[in-house]
PDB file of C-alpha atoms and ligand atoms in Angstrom:
ATOM      1  CA  MET A  20     189.355  87.029 164.425  1.00 71.00           C
ATOM      2  CA  SER A  21     191.405  89.484 163.154  1.00 90.00           C
ATOM      3  CA  ILE A  22     192.005  90.466 159.847  1.00 96.00           C
ATOM      4  CA  LYS A  23     195.093  89.387 159.743  1.00 97.00           C
ATOM      5  CA  GLY A  24     196.000  87.882 156.821  1.00 97.00           C
ATOM      6  CA  ARG A  25     192.083  87.906 155.145  1.00 98.00           C
ATOM      7  CA  ASP A  26     190.428  89.208 151.993  1.00 98.00           C
ATOM      8  CA  ILE A  27     188.685  92.908 152.380  1.00 98.00           C
ATOM      9  CA  ILE A  28     186.033  91.754 149.358  1.00 97.00           C
ATOM     10  CA  THR A  29     182.445  92.974 151.191  1.00 97.00           C
ATOM     11  CA  ILE A  30     181.310  94.707 154.393  1.00 97.00           C
ATOM     12  CA  ASP A  31     179.417  91.211 154.906  1.00 95.00           C
ATOM     13  CA  SER A  32     181.953  89.284 155.135  1.00 95.00           C
ATOM     14  CA  LEU A  33     183.685  91.905 158.417  1.00 97.00           C
ATOM     15  CA  SER A  34     181.481  91.139 161.728  1.00 97.00           C
ATOM     16  CA  LYS A  35     180.767  93.515 163.783  1.00 97.00           C
ATOM     17  CA  ALA A  36     183.485  92.927 166.052  1.00 97.00           C
ATOM     18  CA  ASP A  37     186.466  93.210 163.483  1.00 97.00           C
ATOM     19  CA  ILE A  38     184.551  96.714 161.766  1.00 98.00           C
ATOM     20  CA  GLU A  39     185.159  97.598 165.277  1.00 98.00           C
ATOM     21  CA  GLN A  40     188.662  96.876 165.713  1.00 97.00           C
ATOM     22  CA  VAL A  41     188.970  98.180 162.275  1.00 97.00           C
ATOM     23  CA  LEU A  42     187.000 101.247 163.503  1.00 98.00           C
ATOM     24  CA  SER A  43     189.670 101.336 166.824  1.00 97.00           C
ATOM     25  CA  ASN A  44     192.107 101.032 164.797  1.00 97.00           C
ATOM     26  CA  SER A  45     192.044 103.880 162.276  1.00 98.00           C
ATOM     27  CA  ALA A  46     191.681 106.083 165.601  1.00 97.00           C
ATOM     28  CA  LYS A  47     195.415 104.913 167.024  1.00 96.00           C
ATOM     29  CA  MET A  48     196.075 105.599 163.619  1.00 96.00           C
ATOM     30  CA  GLN A  49     195.395 108.755 162.990  1.00 96.00           C
ATOM     31  CA  SER A  50     197.161 109.717 165.722  1.00 93.00           C
ATOM     32  CA  LEU A  51     200.645 108.218 164.726  1.00 93.00           C
ATOM     33  CA  LEU A  52     199.761 109.975 161.832  1.00 92.00           C
ATOM     34  CA  GLU A  53     199.318 113.253 163.146  1.00 91.00           C
ATOM     35  CA  LYS A  54     202.732 112.541 165.313  1.00 90.00           C
ATOM     36  CA  GLY A  55     204.573 111.999 162.613  1.00 82.00           C
ATOM     37  CA  LYS A  56     205.882 109.334 160.067  1.00 68.00           C
ATOM     38  CA  CYS A  57     205.115 105.493 161.713  1.00 85.00           C
ATOM     39  CA  ASP A  58     206.771 102.431 160.052  1.00 92.00           C
ATOM     40  CA  LEU A  59     205.617 100.005 161.279  1.00 96.00           C
ATOM     41  CA  LEU A  60     205.223  98.506 157.260  1.00 97.00           C
ATOM     42  CA  LYS A  61     208.494  98.948 156.722  1.00 97.00           C
ATOM     43  CA  GLY A  62     209.865  96.951 153.689  1.00 97.00           C
ATOM     44  CA  LYS A  63     206.242  95.555 151.903  1.00 98.00           C
ATOM     45  CA  VAL A  64     204.724  96.715 149.288  1.00 98.00           C
ATOM     46  CA  LEU A  65     201.086  97.318 147.900  1.00 98.00           C
ATOM     47  CA  ALA A  66     200.072  97.106 144.608  1.00 98.00           C
ATOM     48  CA  THR A  67     197.061  99.247 143.158  1.00 98.00           C
ATOM     49  CA  LEU A  68     195.470  97.643 140.575  1.00 98.00           C
ATOM     50  CA  PHE A  69     192.809 100.126 139.451  1.00 97.00           C
ATOM     51  CA  PHE A  70     190.854  99.623 136.226  1.00 96.00           C
ATOM     52  CA  GLU A  71     188.135 102.351 136.801  1.00 94.00           C
ATOM     53  CA  PRO A  72     189.048 105.895 137.574  1.00 93.00           C
ATOM     54  CA  SER A  73     189.299 106.802 141.480  1.00 94.00           C
ATOM     55  CA  THR A  74     190.864 109.992 142.795  1.00 94.00           C
ATOM     56  CA  ARG A  75     190.390 109.261 146.335  1.00 96.00           C
ATOM     57  CA  THR A  76     190.482 105.637 146.792  1.00 96.00           C
ATOM     58  CA  ARG A  77     193.371 104.718 144.791  1.00 97.00           C
ATOM     59  CA  LEU A  78     196.109 108.155 146.215  1.00 97.00           C
ATOM     60  CA  SER A  79     194.456 107.471 149.550  1.00 98.00           C
ATOM     61  CA  PHE A  80     194.847 104.153 149.608  1.00 98.00           C
ATOM     62  CA  GLU A  81     199.316 104.789 148.164  1.00 98.00           C
ATOM     63  CA  SER A  82     199.384 107.879 150.408  1.00 97.00           C
ATOM     64  CA  ALA A  83     198.132 105.215 154.036  1.00 97.00           C
ATOM     65  CA  MET A  84     200.716 102.948 152.636  1.00 97.00           C
ATOM     66  CA  HIS A  85     203.408 105.584 152.659  1.00 96.00           C
ATOM     67  CA  ARG A  86     202.571 106.766 156.230  1.00 95.00           C
ATOM     68  CA  LEU A  87     202.865 103.967 157.262  1.00 96.00           C
ATOM     69  CA  GLY A  88     207.173 103.850 155.653  1.00 96.00           C
ATOM     70  CA  GLY A  89     205.201 101.313 153.850  1.00 97.00           C
ATOM     71  CA  SER A  90     205.687 101.365 148.809  1.00 98.00           C
ATOM     72  CA  VAL A  91     203.885 100.830 146.188  1.00 98.00           C
ATOM     73  CA  ILE A  92     203.843  99.521 142.798  1.00 98.00           C
ATOM     74  CA  GLY A  93     200.237  99.554 140.383  1.00 96.00           C
ATOM     75  CA  PHE A  94     198.581 101.197 137.792  1.00 94.00           C
ATOM     76  CA  SER A  95     195.366 103.883 137.316  1.00 95.00           C
ATOM     77  CA  GLU A  96     194.354 102.998 133.908  1.00 91.00           C
ATOM     78  CA  ALA A  97     194.260  98.878 132.365  1.00 88.00           C
ATOM     79  CA  SER A  98     195.320 101.075 128.633  1.00 88.00           C
ATOM     80  CA  ASN A  99     198.495 100.776 129.731  1.00 87.00           C
ATOM     81  CA  THR A 100     199.412  97.197 131.112  1.00 89.00           C
ATOM     82  CA  SER A 101     198.702  93.945 129.222  1.00 89.00           C
ATOM     83  CA  VAL A 102     195.787  94.111 129.938  1.00 88.00           C
ATOM     84  CA  LYS A 103     195.146  96.129 126.669  1.00 88.00           C
ATOM     85  CA  LYS A 104     197.418  92.624 124.768  1.00 90.00           C
ATOM     86  CA  GLY A 105     193.977  90.096 126.158  1.00 91.00           C
ATOM     87  CA  GLU A 106     195.413  88.917 129.029  1.00 93.00           C
ATOM     88  CA  THR A 107     192.779  87.923 132.095  1.00 94.00           C
ATOM     89  CA  LEU A 108     192.796  89.653 135.352  1.00 96.00           C
ATOM     90  CA  ALA A 109     193.696  86.561 136.861  1.00 97.00           C
ATOM     91  CA  ASP A 110     196.686  85.639 134.716  1.00 96.00           C
ATOM     92  CA  THR A 111     197.192  90.101 135.772  1.00 96.00           C
ATOM     93  CA  ILE A 112     196.439  88.584 139.314  1.00 97.00           C
ATOM     94  CA  ARG A 113     198.821  86.101 139.853  1.00 97.00           C
ATOM     95  CA  THR A 114     201.554  88.424 138.357  1.00 97.00           C
ATOM     96  CA  VAL A 115     201.013  91.462 140.582  1.00 97.00           C
ATOM     97  CA  ASP A 116     200.650  88.671 143.069  1.00 98.00           C
ATOM     98  CA  GLN A 117     205.003  88.278 143.080  1.00 98.00           C
ATOM     99  CA  TYR A 118     205.747  91.846 143.145  1.00 98.00           C
ATOM    100  CA  CYS A 119     203.410  92.687 146.301  1.00 98.00           C
ATOM    101  CA  ASP A 120     202.562  92.372 150.088  1.00 98.00           C
ATOM    102  CA  VAL A 121     198.993  93.425 150.043  1.00 98.00           C
ATOM    103  CA  ILE A 122     197.114  94.473 146.534  1.00 98.00           C
ATOM    104  CA  ALA A 123     194.153  96.701 146.188  1.00 98.00           C
ATOM    105  CA  MET A 124     191.643  96.281 143.472  1.00 98.00           C
ATOM    106  CA  ARG A 125     188.762  98.449 141.624  1.00 97.00           C
ATOM    107  CA  HIS A 126     187.301  97.201 138.746  1.00 96.00           C
ATOM    108  CA  PRO A 127     184.560  97.642 136.393  1.00 94.00           C
ATOM    109  CA  VAL A 128     182.789  94.331 137.162  1.00 95.00           C
ATOM    110  CA  GLU A 129     180.981  93.376 139.836  1.00 95.00           C
ATOM    111  CA  GLY A 130     182.289  90.498 141.470  1.00 95.00           C
ATOM    112  CA  SER A 131     185.688  91.442 139.750  1.00 96.00           C
ATOM    113  CA  ALA A 132     187.560  91.802 143.259  1.00 97.00           C
ATOM    114  CA  GLN A 133     185.736  88.196 144.599  1.00 97.00           C
ATOM    115  CA  LEU A 134     187.524  86.716 141.619  1.00 97.00           C
ATOM    116  CA  ALA A 135     190.947  88.043 142.074  1.00 98.00           C
ATOM    117  CA  ALA A 136     191.032  87.340 146.084  1.00 98.00           C
ATOM    118  CA  ASP A 137     190.541  83.084 144.338  1.00 98.00           C
ATOM    119  CA  PHE A 138     193.881  84.219 142.685  1.00 98.00           C
ATOM    120  CA  SER A 139     196.264  85.857 145.084  1.00 98.00           C
ATOM    121  CA  GLU A 140     197.863  84.781 147.960  1.00 98.00           C
ATOM    122  CA  ALA A 141     198.249  88.671 148.886  1.00 98.00           C
ATOM    123  CA  PRO A 142     195.011  89.697 150.238  1.00 98.00           C
ATOM    124  CA  ILE A 143     192.686  91.494 148.155  1.00 98.00           C
ATOM    125  CA  ILE A 144     190.832  94.606 149.565  1.00 98.00           C
ATOM    126  CA  ASN A 145     187.729  95.364 147.123  1.00 98.00           C
ATOM    127  CA  GLY A 146     188.015  99.378 146.347  1.00 97.00           C
ATOM    128  CA  GLY A 147     185.128  98.607 144.957  1.00 96.00           C
ATOM    129  CA  ASP A 148     184.275  96.004 142.089  1.00 95.00           C
ATOM    130  CA  GLY A 149     180.737  97.596 139.611  1.00 92.00           C
ATOM    131  CA  ALA A 150     177.527  98.863 141.258  1.00 91.00           C
ATOM    132  CA  HIS A 151     178.086  96.199 144.564  1.00 92.00           C
ATOM    133  CA  THR A 152     179.891  97.056 147.046  1.00 94.00           C
ATOM    134  CA  HIS A 153     182.763  99.057 148.817  1.00 96.00           C
ATOM    135  CA  PRO A 154     183.742  98.003 151.905  1.00 97.00           C
ATOM    136  CA  THR A 155     186.449 100.184 152.908  1.00 98.00           C
ATOM    137  CA  GLN A 156     184.416 103.699 151.281  1.00 98.00           C
ATOM    138  CA  THR A 157     182.158 102.056 154.795  1.00 98.00           C
ATOM    139  CA  LEU A 158     184.778 102.129 156.947  1.00 98.00           C
ATOM    140  CA  LEU A 159     186.136 105.464 156.521  1.00 98.00           C
ATOM    141  CA  ASP A 160     182.253 106.220 156.772  1.00 98.00           C
ATOM    142  CA  LEU A 161     181.681 104.648 160.177  1.00 98.00           C
ATOM    143  CA  TYR A 162     184.356 106.078 161.395  1.00 98.00           C
ATOM    144  CA  THR A 163     183.665 109.719 160.001  1.00 98.00           C
ATOM    145  CA  ILE A 164     180.378 109.037 162.096  1.00 98.00           C
ATOM    146  CA  GLN A 165     181.942 107.624 165.012  1.00 98.00           C
ATOM    147  CA  LYS A 166     183.917 110.724 165.331  1.00 97.00           C
ATOM    148  CA  GLU A 167     181.678 113.681 164.477  1.00 97.00           C
ATOM    149  CA  LYS A 168     178.328 112.272 166.991  1.00 98.00           C
ATOM    150  CA  GLY A 169     179.883 109.881 168.930  1.00 97.00           C
ATOM    151  CA  LYS A 170     177.978 106.768 168.254  1.00 98.00           C
ATOM    152  CA  ILE A 171     175.672 105.150 165.376  1.00 98.00           C
ATOM    153  CA  GLU A 172     173.370 103.503 167.055  1.00 98.00           C
ATOM    154  CA  GLY A 173     170.081 105.995 167.149  1.00 97.00           C
ATOM    155  CA  LEU A 174     171.407 107.948 164.718  1.00 98.00           C
ATOM    156  CA  LYS A 175     168.706 109.467 162.508  1.00 98.00           C
ATOM    157  CA  ILE A 176     170.485 108.766 158.831  1.00 98.00           C
ATOM    158  CA  ALA A 177     169.513 109.179 155.273  1.00 98.00           C
ATOM    159  CA  LEU A 178     170.964 107.905 152.077  1.00 98.00           C
ATOM    160  CA  THR A 179     170.178 109.498 149.206  1.00 97.00           C
ATOM    161  CA  GLY A 180     171.376 109.979 145.317  1.00 95.00           C
ATOM    162  CA  ASP A 181     171.190 107.494 143.941  1.00 96.00           C
ATOM    163  CA  LEU A 182     170.526 104.275 145.866  1.00 97.00           C
ATOM    164  CA  LYS A 183     169.967 101.728 142.642  1.00 95.00           C
ATOM    165  CA  TYR A 184     174.106 102.391 141.493  1.00 94.00           C
ATOM    166  CA  SER A 185     175.655 103.460 144.642  1.00 95.00           C
ATOM    167  CA  ARG A 186     178.308 101.229 145.594  1.00 95.00           C
ATOM    168  CA  THR A 187     179.127 102.788 148.794  1.00 96.00           C
ATOM    169  CA  ALA A 188     175.075 103.179 149.405  1.00 96.00           C
ATOM    170  CA  HIS A 189     174.744  99.841 150.091  1.00 96.00           C
ATOM    171  CA  SER A 190     177.978  99.044 151.839  1.00 97.00           C
ATOM    172  CA  LEU A 191     176.924 101.617 153.847  1.00 98.00           C
ATOM    173  CA  SER A 192     172.884 100.935 154.616  1.00 98.00           C
ATOM    174  CA  TYR A 193     173.912  97.769 155.753  1.00 98.00           C
ATOM    175  CA  ALA A 194     176.800  98.636 158.234  1.00 98.00           C
ATOM    176  CA  LEU A 195     174.277 101.176 159.530  1.00 98.00           C
ATOM    177  CA  SER A 196     171.437  98.000 159.828  1.00 98.00           C
ATOM    178  CA  MET A 197     174.509  96.492 161.747  1.00 98.00           C
ATOM    179  CA  PHE A 198     175.763  98.860 163.675  1.00 98.00           C
ATOM    180  CA  GLY A 199     171.035  99.753 164.904  1.00 98.00           C
ATOM    181  CA  ALA A 200     171.107 102.884 162.803  1.00 98.00           C
ATOM    182  CA  ASP A 201     167.688 104.275 161.262  1.00 98.00           C
ATOM    183  CA  LEU A 202     167.548 104.666 157.872  1.00 98.00           C
ATOM    184  CA  VAL A 203     165.395 106.768 156.172  1.00 98.00           C
ATOM    185  CA  PHE A 204     165.927 105.555 151.430  1.00 98.00           C
ATOM    186  CA  THR A 205     165.262 108.758 150.254  1.00 97.00           C
ATOM    187  CA  THR A 206     164.938 109.061 146.338  1.00 95.00           C
ATOM    188  CA  PRO A 207     162.675 108.988 143.370  1.00 92.00           C
ATOM    189  CA  GLU A 208     161.614 105.711 141.959  1.00 92.00           C
ATOM    190  CA  GLU A 209     164.003 105.141 139.271  1.00 92.00           C
ATOM    191  CA  LEU A 210     166.712 105.003 141.399  1.00 95.00           C
ATOM    192  CA  LYS A 211     165.432 103.449 144.501  1.00 96.00           C
ATOM    193  CA  MET A 212     167.260 100.624 146.200  1.00 96.00           C
ATOM    194  CA  GLY A 213     166.327  97.417 145.678  1.00 94.00           C
ATOM    195  CA  LYS A 214     163.901  95.278 147.085  1.00 95.00           C
ATOM    196  CA  ASP A 215     164.992  91.780 148.219  1.00 96.00           C
ATOM    197  CA  PHE A 216     168.480  93.997 149.589  1.00 96.00           C
ATOM    198  CA  THR A 217     166.019  96.442 151.973  1.00 97.00           C
ATOM    199  CA  SER A 218     163.659  93.519 153.460  1.00 97.00           C
ATOM    200  CA  ALA A 219     167.399  91.635 153.851  1.00 97.00           C
ATOM    201  CA  LEU A 220     167.772  94.332 156.131  1.00 97.00           C
ATOM    202  CA  LYS A 221     165.274  94.644 157.915  1.00 97.00           C
ATOM    203  CA  ARG A 222     164.819  90.773 158.195  1.00 97.00           C
ATOM    204  CA  ASP A 223     168.812  90.581 159.409  1.00 97.00           C
ATOM    205  CA  PHE A 224     168.761  93.310 161.657  1.00 97.00           C
ATOM    206  CA  GLY A 225     164.984  94.489 162.312  1.00 97.00           C
ATOM    207  CA  VAL A 226     166.163  98.065 160.936  1.00 98.00           C
ATOM    208  CA  ASN A 227     163.760 100.529 160.715  1.00 97.00           C
ATOM    209  CA  ILE A 228     163.829 102.105 157.072  1.00 98.00           C
ATOM    210  CA  GLU A 229     161.667 104.370 156.204  1.00 97.00           C
ATOM    211  CA  GLU A 230     161.510 105.405 152.729  1.00 97.00           C
ATOM    212  CA  LYS A 231     161.108 109.339 150.847  1.00 97.00           C
ATOM    213  CA  THR A 232     161.190 110.910 147.755  1.00 95.00           C
ATOM    214  CA  LYS A 233     161.983 113.975 148.656  1.00 95.00           C
ATOM    215  CA  LEU A 234     164.575 115.913 150.691  1.00 96.00           C
ATOM    216  CA  GLU A 235     162.301 118.672 151.699  1.00 96.00           C
ATOM    217  CA  ASP A 236     159.964 116.106 153.889  1.00 95.00           C
ATOM    218  CA  VAL A 237     163.250 114.351 155.247  1.00 97.00           C
ATOM    219  CA  VAL A 238     165.471 117.289 155.982  1.00 97.00           C
ATOM    220  CA  SER A 239     164.146 119.089 159.553  1.00 97.00           C
ATOM    221  CA  ASP A 240     164.478 114.624 160.957  1.00 96.00           C
ATOM    222  CA  VAL A 241     167.876 113.105 159.856  1.00 98.00           C
ATOM    223  CA  ASP A 242     171.126 113.880 161.538  1.00 98.00           C
ATOM    224  CA  VAL A 243     173.473 112.718 159.079  1.00 98.00           C
ATOM    225  CA  MET A 244     172.194 113.133 154.979  1.00 98.00           C
ATOM    226  CA  TYR A 245     174.709 110.904 153.223  1.00 98.00           C
ATOM    227  CA  VAL A 246     174.258 111.546 149.500  1.00 98.00           C
ATOM    228  CA  THR A 247     176.104 110.090 146.919  1.00 97.00           C
ATOM    229  CA  ARG A 248     176.011 111.177 143.003  1.00 96.00           C
ATOM    230  CA  ILE A 249     174.075 109.652 140.356  1.00 95.00           C
ATOM    231  CA  GLN A 250     175.797 106.836 139.192  1.00 91.00           C
ATOM    232  CA  ARG A 251     176.448 107.785 135.441  1.00 93.00           C
ATOM    233  CA  GLU A 252     178.499 105.345 133.742  1.00 92.00           C
ATOM    234  CA  ARG A 253     176.610 102.270 135.404  1.00 92.00           C
ATOM    235  CA  PHE A 254     172.625 103.317 133.400  1.00 93.00           C
ATOM    236  CA  PRO A 255     172.416 101.213 130.744  1.00 91.00           C
ATOM    237  CA  ALA A 256     170.482 103.557 128.766  1.00 92.00           C
ATOM    238  CA  PRO A 257     171.565 107.524 128.450  1.00 92.00           C
ATOM    239  CA  GLU A 258     168.124 108.195 127.900  1.00 93.00           C
ATOM    240  CA  GLU A 259     167.388 106.496 131.792  1.00 91.00           C
ATOM    241  CA  TYR A 260     170.466 108.754 133.013  1.00 93.00           C
ATOM    242  CA  GLU A 261     168.976 112.222 131.292  1.00 93.00           C
ATOM    243  CA  LYS A 262     165.224 111.576 133.240  1.00 91.00           C
ATOM    244  CA  VAL A 263     166.949 111.522 136.659  1.00 92.00           C
ATOM    245  CA  LYS A 264     170.091 114.171 136.153  1.00 91.00           C
ATOM    246  CA  GLY A 265     170.065 117.173 139.055  1.00 88.00           C
ATOM    247  CA  VAL A 266     166.718 116.091 140.257  1.00 88.00           C
ATOM    248  CA  PHE A 267     168.725 116.327 144.017  1.00 89.00           C
ATOM    249  CA  LYS A 268     170.076 119.509 145.168  1.00 93.00           C
ATOM    250  CA  VAL A 269     171.181 120.230 148.447  1.00 97.00           C
ATOM    251  CA  ASP A 270     171.579 123.686 148.521  1.00 97.00           C
ATOM    252  CA  LEU A 271     171.168 126.076 151.962  1.00 98.00           C
ATOM    253  CA  GLU A 272     168.138 126.657 150.784  1.00 97.00           C
ATOM    254  CA  LEU A 273     166.808 123.441 151.941  1.00 97.00           C
ATOM    255  CA  LEU A 274     168.899 123.267 154.829  1.00 98.00           C
ATOM    256  CA  LYS A 275     167.239 126.147 156.489  1.00 97.00           C
ATOM    257  CA  ASN A 276     165.151 123.729 157.679  1.00 95.00           C
ATOM    258  CA  ALA A 277     167.170 121.378 158.894  1.00 97.00           C
ATOM    259  CA  LYS A 278     168.870 120.465 162.670  1.00 97.00           C
ATOM    260  CA  LYS A 279     171.166 122.884 164.049  1.00 97.00           C
ATOM    261  CA  ASP A 280     173.800 119.205 164.036  1.00 98.00           C
ATOM    262  CA  LEU A 281     172.643 117.799 161.036  1.00 98.00           C
ATOM    263  CA  LYS A 282     175.559 116.435 159.213  1.00 98.00           C
ATOM    264  CA  ILE A 283     176.458 116.119 154.994  1.00 98.00           C
ATOM    265  CA  MET A 284     178.679 113.428 154.052  1.00 98.00           C
ATOM    266  CA  HIS A 285     179.357 112.531 150.559  1.00 98.00           C
ATOM    267  CA  PRO A 286     182.175 109.747 149.395  1.00 98.00           C
ATOM    268  CA  LEU A 287     182.587 112.621 146.386  1.00 97.00           C
ATOM    269  CA  PRO A 288     183.064 113.037 143.155  1.00 96.00           C
ATOM    270  CA  ARG A 289     180.533 115.588 143.354  1.00 96.00           C
ATOM    271  CA  VAL A 290     178.338 116.465 140.605  1.00 94.00           C
ATOM    272  CA  ASP A 291     175.526 118.739 141.197  1.00 94.00           C
ATOM    273  CA  GLU A 292     173.566 117.676 143.985  1.00 96.00           C
ATOM    274  CA  ILE A 293     175.469 119.751 146.450  1.00 97.00           C
ATOM    275  CA  ALA A 294     175.843 123.554 146.208  1.00 97.00           C
ATOM    276  CA  PRO A 295     179.299 124.866 146.897  1.00 97.00           C
ATOM    277  CA  GLU A 296     178.367 127.769 149.323  1.00 98.00           C
ATOM    278  CA  VAL A 297     176.807 124.156 151.660  1.00 98.00           C
ATOM    279  CA  ASP A 298     181.433 123.485 152.103  1.00 98.00           C
ATOM    280  CA  ALA A 299     181.162 126.684 154.177  1.00 97.00           C
ATOM    281  CA  THR A 300     178.742 125.569 156.745  1.00 98.00           C
ATOM    282  CA  GLU A 301     179.272 124.181 159.584  1.00 97.00           C
ATOM    283  CA  HIS A 302     176.966 120.642 158.220  1.00 98.00           C
ATOM    284  CA  ALA A 303     179.794 119.958 155.537  1.00 98.00           C
ATOM    285  CA  ILE A 304     181.992 117.702 157.042  1.00 98.00           C
ATOM    286  CA  TYR A 305     182.608 115.773 153.238  1.00 98.00           C
ATOM    287  CA  PHE A 306     186.403 116.815 153.037  1.00 97.00           C
ATOM    288  CA  GLN A 307     187.127 115.547 156.935  1.00 97.00           C
ATOM    289  CA  GLN A 308     184.920 112.839 155.489  1.00 98.00           C
ATOM    290  CA  THR A 309     188.125 112.618 152.606  1.00 98.00           C
ATOM    291  CA  TYR A 310     190.949 113.218 155.521  1.00 98.00           C
ATOM    292  CA  ASN A 311     189.489 109.941 157.817  1.00 98.00           C
ATOM    293  CA  GLY A 312     190.127 107.796 154.291  1.00 98.00           C
ATOM    294  CA  ILE A 313     194.092 108.073 155.588  1.00 97.00           C
ATOM    295  CA  PRO A 314     193.705 106.411 159.139  1.00 97.00           C
ATOM    296  CA  THR A 315     191.382 103.860 158.455  1.00 98.00           C
ATOM    297  CA  ARG A 316     192.981 102.423 155.038  1.00 98.00           C
ATOM    298  CA  MET A 317     196.618 102.513 156.742  1.00 97.00           C
ATOM    299  CA  ALA A 318     194.628  99.654 160.108  1.00 97.00           C
ATOM    300  CA  LEU A 319     192.733  97.945 157.197  1.00 98.00           C
ATOM    301  CA  ILE A 320     196.289  97.383 154.988  1.00 98.00           C
ATOM    302  CA  ALA A 321     198.335  97.009 157.962  1.00 98.00           C
ATOM    303  CA  GLY A 322     195.075  94.696 159.444  1.00 98.00           C
ATOM    304  CA  VAL A 323     195.625  92.435 156.985  1.00 98.00           C
ATOM    305  CA  LEU A 324     199.031  91.986 157.294  1.00 98.00           C
ATOM    306  CA  GLY A 325     199.426  90.975 160.561  1.00 97.00           C
ATOM    307  CA  VAL A 326     200.435  94.035 162.169  1.00 96.00           C
ATOM    308  CA  GLU A 327     198.801  96.158 165.229  1.00 92.00           C
ATOM    309  CA  PRO A 328     199.285 100.381 165.951  1.00 92.00           C
TER     310      PRO A 328
HETATM  311  C1  LIG B 689     182.592 106.567 145.375  1.00 82.69           C
HETATM  312  C2  LIG B 689     182.993 105.222 144.262  1.00 82.69           C
HETATM  313  O1  LIG B 689     183.793 105.112 143.612  1.00 82.69           O
HETATM  314  O2  LIG B 689     182.106 104.466 144.086  1.00 82.69           O
HETATM  315  N1  LIG B 689     183.886 107.516 145.076  1.00 82.69           N
HETATM  316  C3  LIG B 689     184.988 107.352 146.138  1.00 82.69           C
HETATM  317  O3  LIG B 689     185.260 105.800 146.108  1.00 82.69           O
HETATM  318  N2  LIG B 689     185.553 107.641 146.801  1.00 82.69           N
HETATM  319  C4  LIG B 689     181.651 107.425 144.952  1.00 82.69           C
HETATM  320  C5  LIG B 689     181.156 108.028 142.944  1.00 82.69           C
HETATM  321  O4  LIG B 689     181.877 107.890 142.555  1.00 82.69           O
HETATM  322  O5  LIG B 689     180.333 108.131 142.745  1.00 82.69           O
END
């Protein structure tokens, strides 16, 4: 089954075969991209509706659409739209649906992307709904791991930082379990991945999951370390954030014990969880990861519009 005409709301709505297809189309898109502009989506319009701050997700969706020869409309702040006058999300979506062929959207409320999909004829691509999921980030993360490591199955991957609120960690853990990686959730008690979610991954995929609290205890043992920002904006009270703020730091000292080919990833933005001096090491691949958002989102936008590279 192809992704043509489908909404991309959560990573678990995609089968392994769907994901493999997107990853292989992303590689084809990357080679088209590097050969120069292609016009596979000439005449098509993407709307980007961002109700929450974003740099990479929104701009890479827009860049991807431009690279495909299509055009873009949208907003990066709902306060300049009729939302300010009290318009519902359903009505905003029904309106924008008349103006475009595909919608990429980010919203602070969990479940909002699904609600949008219920009201839109055009496919909805979820660019993050609250602390819930971030499927397009996961696709570019998988693409990055595959490109850098040549495989996903059998790798030992640490997910660190804020596993409670980080939507990127939620979606990625699901997909990595599906692809047969071994996972090490490394985070203090307060930021742990939900128990039910972890149990469901073990039950559904038979995935190996270790749980640790210190980076020092995992750094020598893993192939990839996926670092996330502590999601300050999702904490119910500022004191809760203060308790865990700055609790992790990936720095050169820590990396002395790393495998030579350890790769460090981060969806970005970072605050202080990766020291800037790490950027110049062979371990750091977070800016390549950022770049990979372009071919991956080209493959996705084209895919839901039924266009293959
Ligand atoms: C992440 C997000 O918005 O969930 N960023 C991204 O999309 N690249 C990570 C974060 O905000 O910490």
